[in-house]
Amino acid sequence: MIQISIVEDQPADRDLLVDYFTRFEKETGKQVSLSLFQNGESFLAGYDPSACQMVLLDIDLGKNKENGLEVAKKLREKDPNVLLIFMTNLAQYAIAGYQVQAVDYILKPITYWDFSARIGKALARFEKTHRTKVIVSGFDNRLVVEVRNIYYIEVDNHKLIYHTKTGDYPSYGSLKEISNEFEECGFAKCNSCFLVNLS
């Protein structure tokens, strides 16, 4: 299940998005968990990077409030990796979203067709780059390990060692064999012996 935050000051627009996500779940079978916020301040105050994978952020959050671009800059200080999608009435503001690595934008008024296409594309990107679990084939057993709990993978004397929050697990294989898979999950090869989890 992917956890999504919606930051939108207009109640009618928030309700519409909730309805669209309900329909999207029924049509695709993908499950989402929604958190709703009416302003950037409340969203940022309790933000937890481990509890959010996607943010839908309105650029215009009303008078006398931070606009969505300012909120996005502060969000990026807390979480450089979360998928960010802007919602806006004016297309020219969407271009500024690339300064904060927004993956897409949705023009208002939001239609279900546009919503489902863009959310589907973002979820496909998330699933490709944010695998949650991997199987580690050890010498005596096979373990399922959460990717976020892996600090780094080391090659030592022709074996792989997965260094994780719960311990070190030796395995068969080579860095060359697993590099592509883990680089798509946010790992980087810092030399010929280590793949490091950048998050």
C-alpha atoms as one frame of an Amber mdcrd trajectory, in Angstrom:
protein
   0.000   0.000   0.000   1.346   3.421  -0.936   0.885   6.289   1.505  -0.173
   9.556  -0.129  -0.542  13.033   1.367  -2.929  15.546  -0.216  -2.271  19.214
   0.610  -5.263  21.199  -0.665  -7.005  24.153   0.992 -10.320  23.774  -0.865
 -12.619  21.176   0.783 -14.448  20.461  -2.485 -11.154  19.698  -4.258  -9.997
  17.477  -1.388 -13.274  15.546  -1.507 -13.001  15.176  -5.280  -9.506  13.720
  -4.980 -10.649  11.248  -2.322 -13.472  10.144  -4.662 -11.024   9.808  -7.554
  -8.638   7.685  -5.467 -11.530   5.438  -4.403 -12.476   4.921  -8.036  -8.827
   4.432  -9.022  -8.422   1.692  -6.387 -11.494  -0.142  -7.674 -10.365   0.072
 -11.293  -6.699  -0.848 -10.795  -6.671  -2.955  -7.630  -3.895  -0.755  -6.229
  -4.339   0.250  -2.595  -3.538   3.680  -1.217  -3.678   5.273   2.208  -4.571
   8.989   2.170  -3.663  11.754   4.623  -5.434  15.081   4.072  -4.091  18.550
   4.927  -5.657  21.955   4.336  -2.394  23.912   4.522   1.345  23.512   4.200
   2.055  24.338   7.834   0.081  21.389   9.233   1.486  19.095   6.547   5.125
  19.974   7.273   4.736  20.060  11.056   4.309  16.320  11.432   5.949  15.129
   8.234   7.608  11.707   8.466   9.558  10.575   5.365   9.081   6.924   6.302
   5.293   7.337   6.303   4.792   9.061   2.947   5.690   8.001  -0.583   3.747
  10.550  -2.649   2.498  14.119  -2.145  -0.191  15.899  -4.154   0.401  19.577
  -3.450  -1.749  22.516  -4.504   0.400  25.425  -5.688  -2.170  28.050  -4.648
  -2.934  27.441  -0.973  -4.955  30.632  -0.520  -4.252  34.194   0.598  -1.873
  34.906   3.477  -0.535  31.335   3.390   2.611  29.781   2.037   2.224  28.830
  -1.596   2.881  25.301  -2.711   6.344  26.092  -4.111   7.512  27.393  -0.730
   6.059  24.308   0.964   7.781  22.077  -1.600  11.187  23.661  -0.930  10.800
  22.957   2.800   9.564  19.443   2.007  12.701  18.756  -0.022  14.835  19.712
   2.986  13.057  16.979   4.954  12.691  14.422   2.161  14.548  14.599  -1.166
  13.009  11.356  -2.438   9.225  11.544  -2.027   7.257  11.680  -5.296   5.793
  15.171  -5.677   2.887  16.086  -7.956   1.631  19.660  -8.177  -1.976  20.678
  -8.729  -2.548  24.092 -10.269  -4.974  26.289 -12.194  -2.234  27.808 -14.323
   0.156  25.765 -16.435   2.986  28.318 -16.220   3.311  27.685 -12.476   3.814
  23.985 -13.098   7.143  24.676 -14.821   8.520  26.037 -11.542   7.805  22.630
 -10.025  10.850  21.183 -11.699  13.026  23.306  -9.391  11.877  21.040  -6.545
  11.959  17.808  -8.575   8.195  17.478  -9.046   7.516  14.396 -11.166   4.321
  15.781 -12.700   1.517  18.299 -12.405  -2.249  18.100 -12.772  -4.174  21.034
 -14.178  -7.376  22.168 -12.474 -10.238  21.604 -12.864  -9.101  18.010 -12.452
 -10.764  15.405 -14.627 -10.723  11.752 -13.672  -9.087  10.761 -16.961  -6.137
  13.124 -16.406  -5.914  12.190 -12.725  -5.860   8.435 -13.341  -3.288   8.693
 -16.150  -0.877  10.798 -14.093  -1.325   8.872 -10.843  -0.920   5.586 -12.710
   2.308   6.841 -14.265   3.630   8.044 -10.877   2.763   4.748  -9.174   4.517
   2.795 -11.922   7.594   4.932 -11.341   7.339   4.365  -7.595   7.024   0.596
  -7.985  10.045   0.504 -10.274  12.313   2.617  -8.086  11.028   1.803  -4.595
  10.930  -1.951  -4.248  10.091  -2.616  -0.620  11.529  -6.123  -0.168  14.204
  -8.378  -1.629  14.996 -12.036  -1.146  18.493 -12.717   0.159  19.620 -16.254
  -0.645  21.952 -17.186   2.171  24.166 -20.235   2.454  21.635 -22.097   4.603
  18.363 -20.248   4.031  16.469 -17.544   2.179  15.469 -14.310   3.924  13.046
 -11.564   2.959  14.654  -8.216   3.794  13.088  -4.764   3.515  15.140  -2.588
   1.176  14.872   0.416   3.507  16.579  -1.638   6.242  19.666  -2.365   4.127
  22.519   0.056   4.851  24.888  -1.279   2.219  25.901  -4.437   0.353  29.522
  -5.492   0.340  31.414  -8.015  -1.730  34.050  -9.885   0.276  36.055 -12.888
  -0.895  33.554 -13.777  -3.671  30.447 -13.509  -1.482  27.904 -10.743  -0.843
  27.208  -9.442   2.643  23.983  -7.505   3.225  24.538  -5.089   6.126  21.099
  -4.301   7.598  19.446  -2.868  10.700  18.878  -6.387  11.995  22.305  -7.826
  11.236  24.679  -8.917   8.500  23.601 -11.613   6.047  26.048 -13.411   3.727
  24.779 -14.497   0.334  25.816 -15.909  -3.023  26.315 -13.602  -5.982  28.302
 -10.637  -7.215  27.745  -6.888  -7.203  27.625  -6.940 -10.982  24.626  -9.302
 -10.889  22.600  -7.178  -8.466  23.761  -3.640  -9.357  20.953  -2.780 -11.798
  18.253  -4.071  -9.471  19.515  -2.111  -6.478  20.432   1.052  -8.372  16.753
   1.261  -9.355  15.987   1.120  -5.608  18.207   4.113  -4.831  21.549   2.426
  -4.193  24.848   3.707  -5.584  28.089   1.898  -6.300  30.796   3.910  -4.520
  33.571   1.544  -5.628  33.985  -2.024  -6.819  33.173  -3.459  -3.398  30.157
  -1.539  -2.080  26.556  -0.686  -3.018  25.265   1.955  -0.587  21.616   2.788
   0.173  21.505   6.562  -0.463  18.338   7.019   1.564
